[in-house]
Coordinates of C-alpha atoms and ligand atoms in Angstrom, one line a residue:
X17 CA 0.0 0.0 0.0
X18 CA 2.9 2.7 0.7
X19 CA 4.7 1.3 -2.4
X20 CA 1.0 2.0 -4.6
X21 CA 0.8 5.6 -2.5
X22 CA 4.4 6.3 -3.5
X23 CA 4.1 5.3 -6.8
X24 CA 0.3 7.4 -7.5
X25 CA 2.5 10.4 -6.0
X26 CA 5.2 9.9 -8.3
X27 CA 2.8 9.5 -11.0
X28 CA 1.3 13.2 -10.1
X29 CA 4.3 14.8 -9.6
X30 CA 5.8 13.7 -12.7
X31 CA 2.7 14.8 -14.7
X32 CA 2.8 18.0 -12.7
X33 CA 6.9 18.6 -12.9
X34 CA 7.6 21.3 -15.1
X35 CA 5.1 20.0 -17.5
X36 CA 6.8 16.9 -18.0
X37 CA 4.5 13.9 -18.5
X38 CA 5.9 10.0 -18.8
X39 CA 4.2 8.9 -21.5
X40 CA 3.6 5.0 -22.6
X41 CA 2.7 3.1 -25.2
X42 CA 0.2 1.1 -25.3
X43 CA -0.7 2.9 -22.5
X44 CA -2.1 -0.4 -20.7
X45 CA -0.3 -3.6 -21.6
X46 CA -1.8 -7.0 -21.3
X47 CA 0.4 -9.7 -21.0
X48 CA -0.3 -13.5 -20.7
X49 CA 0.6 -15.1 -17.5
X50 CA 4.1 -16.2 -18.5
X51 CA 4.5 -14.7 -21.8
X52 CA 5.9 -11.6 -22.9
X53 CA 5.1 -8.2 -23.8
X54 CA 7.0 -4.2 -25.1
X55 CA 6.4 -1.3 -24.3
X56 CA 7.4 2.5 -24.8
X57 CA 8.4 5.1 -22.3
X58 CA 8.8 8.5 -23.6
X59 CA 8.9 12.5 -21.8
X60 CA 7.2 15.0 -23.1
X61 CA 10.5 16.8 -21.9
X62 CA 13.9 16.9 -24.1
X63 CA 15.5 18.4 -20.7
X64 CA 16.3 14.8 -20.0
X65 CA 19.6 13.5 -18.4
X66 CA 18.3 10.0 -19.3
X67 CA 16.0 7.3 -19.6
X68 CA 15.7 3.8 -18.2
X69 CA 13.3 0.5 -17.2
X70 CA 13.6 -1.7 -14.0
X71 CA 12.2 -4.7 -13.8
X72 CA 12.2 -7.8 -13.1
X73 CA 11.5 -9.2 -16.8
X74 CA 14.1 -7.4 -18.8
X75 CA 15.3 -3.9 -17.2
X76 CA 17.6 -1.6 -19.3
X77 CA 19.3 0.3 -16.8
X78 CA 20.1 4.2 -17.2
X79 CA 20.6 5.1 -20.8
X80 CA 21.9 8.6 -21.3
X81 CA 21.1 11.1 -23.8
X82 CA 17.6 9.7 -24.8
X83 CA 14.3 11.0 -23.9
X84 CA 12.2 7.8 -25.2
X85 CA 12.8 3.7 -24.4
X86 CA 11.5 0.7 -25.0
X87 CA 11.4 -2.3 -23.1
X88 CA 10.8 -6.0 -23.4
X89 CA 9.0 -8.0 -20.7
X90 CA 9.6 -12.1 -21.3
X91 CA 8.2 -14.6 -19.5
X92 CA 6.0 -12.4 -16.8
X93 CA 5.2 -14.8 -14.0
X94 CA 5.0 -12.7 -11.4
X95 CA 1.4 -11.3 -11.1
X96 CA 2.2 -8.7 -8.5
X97 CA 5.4 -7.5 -10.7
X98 CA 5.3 -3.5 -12.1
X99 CA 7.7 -2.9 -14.3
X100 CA 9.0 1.0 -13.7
X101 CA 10.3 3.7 -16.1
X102 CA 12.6 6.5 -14.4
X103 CA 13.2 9.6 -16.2
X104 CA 16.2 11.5 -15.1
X105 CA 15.9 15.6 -15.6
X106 CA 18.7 17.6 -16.1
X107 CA 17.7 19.5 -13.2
X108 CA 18.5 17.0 -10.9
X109 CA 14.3 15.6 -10.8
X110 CA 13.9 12.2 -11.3
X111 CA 10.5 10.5 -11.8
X112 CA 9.7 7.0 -11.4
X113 CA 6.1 5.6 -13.0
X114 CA 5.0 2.5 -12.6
X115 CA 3.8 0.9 -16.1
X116 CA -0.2 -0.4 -16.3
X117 CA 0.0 -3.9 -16.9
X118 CA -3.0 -6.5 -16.7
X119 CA -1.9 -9.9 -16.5
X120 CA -4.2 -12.8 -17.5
X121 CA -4.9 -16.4 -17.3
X122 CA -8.0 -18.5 -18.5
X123 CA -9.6 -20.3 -16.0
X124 CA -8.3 -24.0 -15.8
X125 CA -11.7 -25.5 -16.0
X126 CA -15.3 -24.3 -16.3
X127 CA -18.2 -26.6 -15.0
X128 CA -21.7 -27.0 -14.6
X129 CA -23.2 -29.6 -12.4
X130 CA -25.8 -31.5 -14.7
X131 CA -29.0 -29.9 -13.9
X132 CA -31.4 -32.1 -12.7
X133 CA -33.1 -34.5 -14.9
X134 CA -36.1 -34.4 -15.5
X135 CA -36.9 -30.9 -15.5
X136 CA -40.7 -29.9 -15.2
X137 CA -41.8 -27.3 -17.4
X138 CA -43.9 -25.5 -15.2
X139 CA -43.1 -21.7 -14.7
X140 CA -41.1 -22.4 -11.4
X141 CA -37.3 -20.9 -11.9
X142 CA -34.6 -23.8 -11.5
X143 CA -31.1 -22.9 -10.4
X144 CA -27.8 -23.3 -12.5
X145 CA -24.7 -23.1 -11.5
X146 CA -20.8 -22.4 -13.0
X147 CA -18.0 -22.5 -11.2
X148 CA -14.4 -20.7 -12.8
X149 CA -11.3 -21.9 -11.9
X150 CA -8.0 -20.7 -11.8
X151 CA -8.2 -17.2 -13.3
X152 CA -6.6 -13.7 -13.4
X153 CA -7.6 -11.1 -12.8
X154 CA -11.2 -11.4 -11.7
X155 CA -12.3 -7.7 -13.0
X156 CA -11.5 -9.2 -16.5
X157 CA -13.7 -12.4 -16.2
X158 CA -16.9 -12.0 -17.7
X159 CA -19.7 -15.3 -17.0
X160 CA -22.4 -15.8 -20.0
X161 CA -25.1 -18.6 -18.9
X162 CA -26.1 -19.9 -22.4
X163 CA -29.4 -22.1 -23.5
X164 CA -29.6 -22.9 -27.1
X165 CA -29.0 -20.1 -28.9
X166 CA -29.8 -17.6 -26.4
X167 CA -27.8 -16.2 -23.3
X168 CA -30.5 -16.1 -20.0
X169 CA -27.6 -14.4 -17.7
X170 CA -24.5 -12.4 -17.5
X171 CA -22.2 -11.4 -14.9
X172 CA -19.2 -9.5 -14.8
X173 CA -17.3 -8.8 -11.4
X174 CA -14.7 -6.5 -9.4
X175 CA -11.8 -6.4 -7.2
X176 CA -8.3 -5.1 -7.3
X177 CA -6.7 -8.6 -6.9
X178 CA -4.1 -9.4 -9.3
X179 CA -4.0 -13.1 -8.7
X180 CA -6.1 -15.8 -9.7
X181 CA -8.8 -16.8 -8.4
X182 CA -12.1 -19.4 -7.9
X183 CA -15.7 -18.2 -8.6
X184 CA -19.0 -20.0 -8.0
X185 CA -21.7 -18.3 -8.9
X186 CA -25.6 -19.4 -9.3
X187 CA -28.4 -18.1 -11.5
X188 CA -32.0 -18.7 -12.1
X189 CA -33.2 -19.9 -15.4
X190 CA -37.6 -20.6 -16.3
X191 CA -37.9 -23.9 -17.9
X192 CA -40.6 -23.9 -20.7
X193 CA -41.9 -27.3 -22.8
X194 CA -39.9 -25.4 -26.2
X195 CA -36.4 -26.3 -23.8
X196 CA -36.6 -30.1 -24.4
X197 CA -33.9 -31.4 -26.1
X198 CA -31.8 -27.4 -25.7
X199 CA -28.8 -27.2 -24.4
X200 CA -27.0 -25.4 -21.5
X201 CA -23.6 -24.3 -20.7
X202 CA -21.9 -21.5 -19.4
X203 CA -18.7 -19.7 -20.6
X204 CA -16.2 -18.2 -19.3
X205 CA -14.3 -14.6 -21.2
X206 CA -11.9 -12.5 -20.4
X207 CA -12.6 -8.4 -21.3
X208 CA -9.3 -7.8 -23.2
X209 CA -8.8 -5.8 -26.4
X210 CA -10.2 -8.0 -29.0
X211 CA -7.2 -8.4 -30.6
X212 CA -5.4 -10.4 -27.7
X213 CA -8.7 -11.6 -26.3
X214 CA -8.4 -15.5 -25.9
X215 CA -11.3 -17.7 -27.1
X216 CA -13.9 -17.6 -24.7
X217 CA -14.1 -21.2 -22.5
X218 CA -16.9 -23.7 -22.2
X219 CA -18.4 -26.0 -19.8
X220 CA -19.4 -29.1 -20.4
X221 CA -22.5 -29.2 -22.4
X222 CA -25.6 -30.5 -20.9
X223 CA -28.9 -31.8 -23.3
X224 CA -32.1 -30.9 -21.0
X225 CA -35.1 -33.2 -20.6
X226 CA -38.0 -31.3 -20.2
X227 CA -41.5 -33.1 -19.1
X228 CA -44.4 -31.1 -20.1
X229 CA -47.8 -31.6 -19.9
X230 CA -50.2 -31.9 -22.8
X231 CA -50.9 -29.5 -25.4
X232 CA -53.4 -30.5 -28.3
X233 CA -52.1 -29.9 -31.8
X234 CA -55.7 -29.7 -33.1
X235 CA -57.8 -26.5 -32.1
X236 CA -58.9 -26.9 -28.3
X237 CA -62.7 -28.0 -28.8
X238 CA -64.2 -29.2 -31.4
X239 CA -68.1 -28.6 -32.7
X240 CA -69.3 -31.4 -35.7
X241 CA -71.8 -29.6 -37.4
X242 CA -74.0 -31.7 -40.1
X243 CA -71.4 -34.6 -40.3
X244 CA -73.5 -37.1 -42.7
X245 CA -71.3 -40.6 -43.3
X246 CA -70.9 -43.2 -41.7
X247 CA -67.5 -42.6 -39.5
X248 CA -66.4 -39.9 -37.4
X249 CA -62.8 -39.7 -36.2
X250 CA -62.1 -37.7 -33.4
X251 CA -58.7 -36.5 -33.2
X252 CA -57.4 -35.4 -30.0
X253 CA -53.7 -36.2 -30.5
X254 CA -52.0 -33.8 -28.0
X255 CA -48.1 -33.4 -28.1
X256 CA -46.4 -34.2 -24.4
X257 CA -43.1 -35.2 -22.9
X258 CA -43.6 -38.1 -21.7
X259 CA -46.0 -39.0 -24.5
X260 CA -49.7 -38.4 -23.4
X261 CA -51.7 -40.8 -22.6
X262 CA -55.6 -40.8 -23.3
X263 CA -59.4 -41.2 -21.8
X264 CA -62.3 -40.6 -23.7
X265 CA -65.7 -39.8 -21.6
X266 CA -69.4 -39.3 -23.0
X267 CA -72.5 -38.0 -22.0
X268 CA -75.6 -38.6 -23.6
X269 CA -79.3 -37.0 -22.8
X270 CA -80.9 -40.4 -21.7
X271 CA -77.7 -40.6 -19.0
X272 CA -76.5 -38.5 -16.2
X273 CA -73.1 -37.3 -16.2
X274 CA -70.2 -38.2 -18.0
X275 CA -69.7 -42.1 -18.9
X276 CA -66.1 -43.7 -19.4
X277 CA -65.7 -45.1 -23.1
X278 CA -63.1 -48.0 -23.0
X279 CA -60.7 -46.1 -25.1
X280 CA -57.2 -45.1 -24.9
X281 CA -56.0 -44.0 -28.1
X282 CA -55.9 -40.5 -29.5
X283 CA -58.0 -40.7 -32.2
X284 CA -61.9 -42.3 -31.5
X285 CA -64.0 -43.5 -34.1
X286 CA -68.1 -43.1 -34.6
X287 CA -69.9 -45.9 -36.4
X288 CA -73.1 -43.7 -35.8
X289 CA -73.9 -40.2 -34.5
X290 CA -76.0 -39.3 -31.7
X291 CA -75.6 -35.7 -30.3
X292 CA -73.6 -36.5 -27.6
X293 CA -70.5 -34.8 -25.6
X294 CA -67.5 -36.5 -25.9
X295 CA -64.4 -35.8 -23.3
X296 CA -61.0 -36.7 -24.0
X297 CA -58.5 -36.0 -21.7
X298 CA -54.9 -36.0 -23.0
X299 CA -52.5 -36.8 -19.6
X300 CA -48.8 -37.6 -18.5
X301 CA -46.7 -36.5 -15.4
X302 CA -46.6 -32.9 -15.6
X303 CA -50.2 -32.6 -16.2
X304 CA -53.8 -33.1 -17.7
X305 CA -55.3 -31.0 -20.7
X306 CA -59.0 -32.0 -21.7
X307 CA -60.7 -31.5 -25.2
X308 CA -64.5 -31.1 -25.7
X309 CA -66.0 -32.3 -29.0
X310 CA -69.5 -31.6 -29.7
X311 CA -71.8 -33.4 -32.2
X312 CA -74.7 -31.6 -33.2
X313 CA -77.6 -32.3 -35.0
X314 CA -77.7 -32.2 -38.3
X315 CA -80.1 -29.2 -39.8
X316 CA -81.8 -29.0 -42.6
X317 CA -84.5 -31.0 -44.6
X318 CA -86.1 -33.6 -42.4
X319 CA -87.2 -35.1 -46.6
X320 CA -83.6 -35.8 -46.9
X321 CA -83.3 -37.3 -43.4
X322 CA -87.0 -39.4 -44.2
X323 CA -85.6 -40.6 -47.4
X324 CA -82.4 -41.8 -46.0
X325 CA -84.3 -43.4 -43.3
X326 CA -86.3 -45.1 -46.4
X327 CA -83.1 -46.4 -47.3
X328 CA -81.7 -47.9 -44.2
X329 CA -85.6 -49.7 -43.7
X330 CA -84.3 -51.8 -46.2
X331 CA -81.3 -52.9 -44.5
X332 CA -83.2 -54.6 -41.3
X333 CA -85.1 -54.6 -38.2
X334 CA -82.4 -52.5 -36.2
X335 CA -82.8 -49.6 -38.6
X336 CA -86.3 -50.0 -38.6
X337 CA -86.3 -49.3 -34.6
X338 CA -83.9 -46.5 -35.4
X339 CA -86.3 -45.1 -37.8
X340 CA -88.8 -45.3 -35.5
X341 CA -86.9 -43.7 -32.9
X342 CA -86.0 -40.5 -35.3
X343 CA -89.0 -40.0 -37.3
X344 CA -92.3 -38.6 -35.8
X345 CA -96.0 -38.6 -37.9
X346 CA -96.4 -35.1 -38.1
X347 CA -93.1 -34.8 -40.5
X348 CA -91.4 -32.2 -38.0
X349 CA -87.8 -33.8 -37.1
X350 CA -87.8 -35.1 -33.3
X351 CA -84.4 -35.7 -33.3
X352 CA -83.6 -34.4 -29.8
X353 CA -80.8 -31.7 -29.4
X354 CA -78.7 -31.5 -26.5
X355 CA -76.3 -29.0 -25.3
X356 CA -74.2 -30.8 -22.8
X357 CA -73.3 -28.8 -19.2
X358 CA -70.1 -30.4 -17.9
X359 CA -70.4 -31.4 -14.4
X360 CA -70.1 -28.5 -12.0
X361 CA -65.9 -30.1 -10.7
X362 CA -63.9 -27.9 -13.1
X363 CA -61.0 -29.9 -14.9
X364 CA -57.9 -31.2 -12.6
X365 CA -54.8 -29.3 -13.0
X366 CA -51.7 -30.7 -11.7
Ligands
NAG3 C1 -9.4 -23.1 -6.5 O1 -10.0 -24.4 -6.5 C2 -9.0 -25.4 -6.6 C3 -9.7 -26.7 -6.7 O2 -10.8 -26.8 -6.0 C4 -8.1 -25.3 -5.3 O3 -7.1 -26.3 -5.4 C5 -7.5 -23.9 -5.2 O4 -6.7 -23.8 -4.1 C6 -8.5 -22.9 -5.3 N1 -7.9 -21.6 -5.5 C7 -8.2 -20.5 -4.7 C8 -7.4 -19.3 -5.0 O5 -9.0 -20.6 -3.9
NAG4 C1 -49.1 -25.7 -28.1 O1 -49.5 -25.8 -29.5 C2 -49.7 -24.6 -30.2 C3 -50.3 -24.9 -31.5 O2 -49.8 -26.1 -32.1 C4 -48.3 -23.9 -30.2 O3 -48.4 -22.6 -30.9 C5 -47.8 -23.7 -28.8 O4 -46.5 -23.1 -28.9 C6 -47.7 -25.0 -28.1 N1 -47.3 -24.8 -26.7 C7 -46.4 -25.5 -26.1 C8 -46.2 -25.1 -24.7 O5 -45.8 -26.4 -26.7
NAG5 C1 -63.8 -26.1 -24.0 O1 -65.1 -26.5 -23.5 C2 -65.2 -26.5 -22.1 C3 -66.6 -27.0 -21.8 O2 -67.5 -26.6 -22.7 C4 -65.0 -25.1 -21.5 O3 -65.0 -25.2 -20.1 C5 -63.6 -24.7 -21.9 O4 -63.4 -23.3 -21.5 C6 -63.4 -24.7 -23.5 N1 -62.0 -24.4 -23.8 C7 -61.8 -23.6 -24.8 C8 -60.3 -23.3 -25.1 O5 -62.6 -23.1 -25.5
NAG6 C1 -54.8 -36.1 -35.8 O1 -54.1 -34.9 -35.6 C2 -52.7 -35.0 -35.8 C3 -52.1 -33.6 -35.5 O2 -52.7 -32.6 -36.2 C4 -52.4 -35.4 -37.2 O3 -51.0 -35.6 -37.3 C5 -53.1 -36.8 -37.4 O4 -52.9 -37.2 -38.8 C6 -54.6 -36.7 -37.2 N1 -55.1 -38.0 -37.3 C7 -56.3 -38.2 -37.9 C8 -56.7 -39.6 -38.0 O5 -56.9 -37.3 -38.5
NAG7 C1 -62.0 -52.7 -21.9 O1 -60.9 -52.4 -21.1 C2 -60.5 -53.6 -20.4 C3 -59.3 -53.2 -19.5 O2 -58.6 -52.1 -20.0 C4 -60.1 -54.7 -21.4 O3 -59.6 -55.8 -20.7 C5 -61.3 -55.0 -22.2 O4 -60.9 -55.9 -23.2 C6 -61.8 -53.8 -22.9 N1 -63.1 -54.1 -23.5 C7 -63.4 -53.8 -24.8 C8 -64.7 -54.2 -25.3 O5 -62.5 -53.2 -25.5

């Protein structure tokens, strides 16, 4: 500390000092731990006695008669070291200014523990963390949390300490069901001029496996308006991780509530149409989503609907019962309409 107040006065009195000002170029120089660097040292003075450089990692000594010197630094490993130039005035002043060096080292090793797997995508914020090893100086170092293409988090930090150092730092990151299968890292830079700026250093990469609940591909509900044929599929293939499984329900005006169909697949398949309700609901782990498909009537021409039911008499009894069912004597259609209420429990969510 007396050395750094000595130095910052000698700095300001040899800025101050009949004008003179010790001059260097560059005017900060970065060196790699253990390689080398030059630099100049020059007085805005020609009242110079002489010029010279101490230190540790290539000193010059006194040289007379010049007002400007360079110097070579090889093999800096000595992260306190400060190399000096001392400018000797012909009135007998002599400054001494320490030169602005940074020395650097890339960490030894970035990691990330693998984050834990699964991972549910459900708006809660998971924690990530990176740990740096092994790098100089600190104020340089420069975190990026990455996630596919994007960076979620950046930190930078401070401190005066010239040596290197350990950091652990955490972050938060919000998990969505688009994350599956993204990866994440952190990496580790150093803020030097971009010519001598090392490649930046990665952790290990970890692939995220992200469980999330159903989400229909198809729109939400369905209505069947004036489906005429003889099959009706309905589709309520849903995309999940892990893949959704399926339960189809029904409700139909002659039956209270909602009856269980002994179905499991995604897709369910009509023979005939009745106006009914139908309930699937699309499930895994991280949750339930549940799709309403609604048959109605058909409208129109109860002729048409007569004359088809002419055709099916001719096919047997059971359509003749059918027929019977449908079609009433004063030629109005009877074909009864329901609008289904779903039970008063709203749907589960997990
Ligand atoms: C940094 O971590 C390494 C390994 O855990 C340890 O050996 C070393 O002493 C640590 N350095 C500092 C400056 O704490
Ligand atoms: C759900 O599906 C819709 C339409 O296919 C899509 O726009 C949306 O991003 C999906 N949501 C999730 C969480 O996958
Ligand atoms: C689907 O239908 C159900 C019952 O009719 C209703 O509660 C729900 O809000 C509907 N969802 C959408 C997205 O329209
Ligand atoms: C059901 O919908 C999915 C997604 O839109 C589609 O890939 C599939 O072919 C459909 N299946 C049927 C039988 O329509
Ligand atoms: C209904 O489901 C049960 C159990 O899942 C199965 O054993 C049975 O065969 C199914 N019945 C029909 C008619 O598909």
């Amino acid at each position: 500390m007396r050395l750094f107040l000595f130095f910052a006065f000698m700095i300001y009195a040899g800025k101050r000092a009949h004008g003179c000002e010790t001059v260097f170029t560059p005017p900060m120089v970065y060196v790699k731990f253990g390689g080398s660097a030059s630099a100049n040292c020059r007085t805005t003075c020609n009242n110079t006695d002489g010029i010279g450089w101490e230190s540790s990692f290539g000193g010059t000594g006194l040289i007379e008669g010049l007002s400007t010197l360079d110097v070579n630094l090889s093999n800096v490993n000595d992260w306190m070291t400060a190399p000096k130039c001392y400018i000797a005035y012909s009135n007998g002043e002599q400054h001494i200014v320490p030169l602005p060096i940074t020395i650097y080292k890339m960490p030894e090793k970035v990691f990330m523990p693998k984050p834990p797997t699964p991972l549910i995508a459900d708006g809660e914020y998971h924690l990530l963390q990176c740990s740096v090893h092994d790098v100089a100086p600190v104020n340089r170092l420069h975190i990026s949390w990455h996630k596919g293409d994007e960076i979620f988090y950046e930190q930078s930090f401070e401190g005066i300490d010239r040596r290197p150092a350990n950091k652990s730092v955490e972050t938060t990151v919000e998990i969505v069901a688009e994350d599956n299968g993204k990866k994440v890292w952190c990496e580790a830079r150093l803020d030097l001029p971009a010519e001598q700026s090392p490649q930046p250093m990665k952790s290990e990469l970890h692939v995220l496996t992200v469980y999330y609940k159903p989400n229909f591909t198809e729109p939400e509900n369905e209505t069947l308006e004036n489906v005429v044929g003889a099959k009706i599929s309905l589709n309520c293939t849903a995309t999940g991780n892990p893949t959704p499984v399926y339960k189809w329900h029904f409700s139909e005006p002659t039956l209270e509530g909602m009856q269980e169909q002994n179905a499991t697949g995604s897709i369910f398949t009509l023979d005939f149409r009745t106006p009914v309700v139908y309930k699937c609901v699309a499930s895994n782990v991280a949750g339930e989503r549940i799709k309403y498909f609604h048959l109605n009537k058909p409208e129109g021409n109860c002729n048409t609907r007569k004359a088809l039911l002419g055709v099916f008499l001719t096919l047997g009894v059971v359509i003749i019962i059918i027929g019977g069912v449908f079609g009433t004597r004063s030629g109005s259609c009877a074909i009864p309409r329901t609008i289904y209420q779903p039970p008063p429990s709203s749907p589960k969510e997990i």
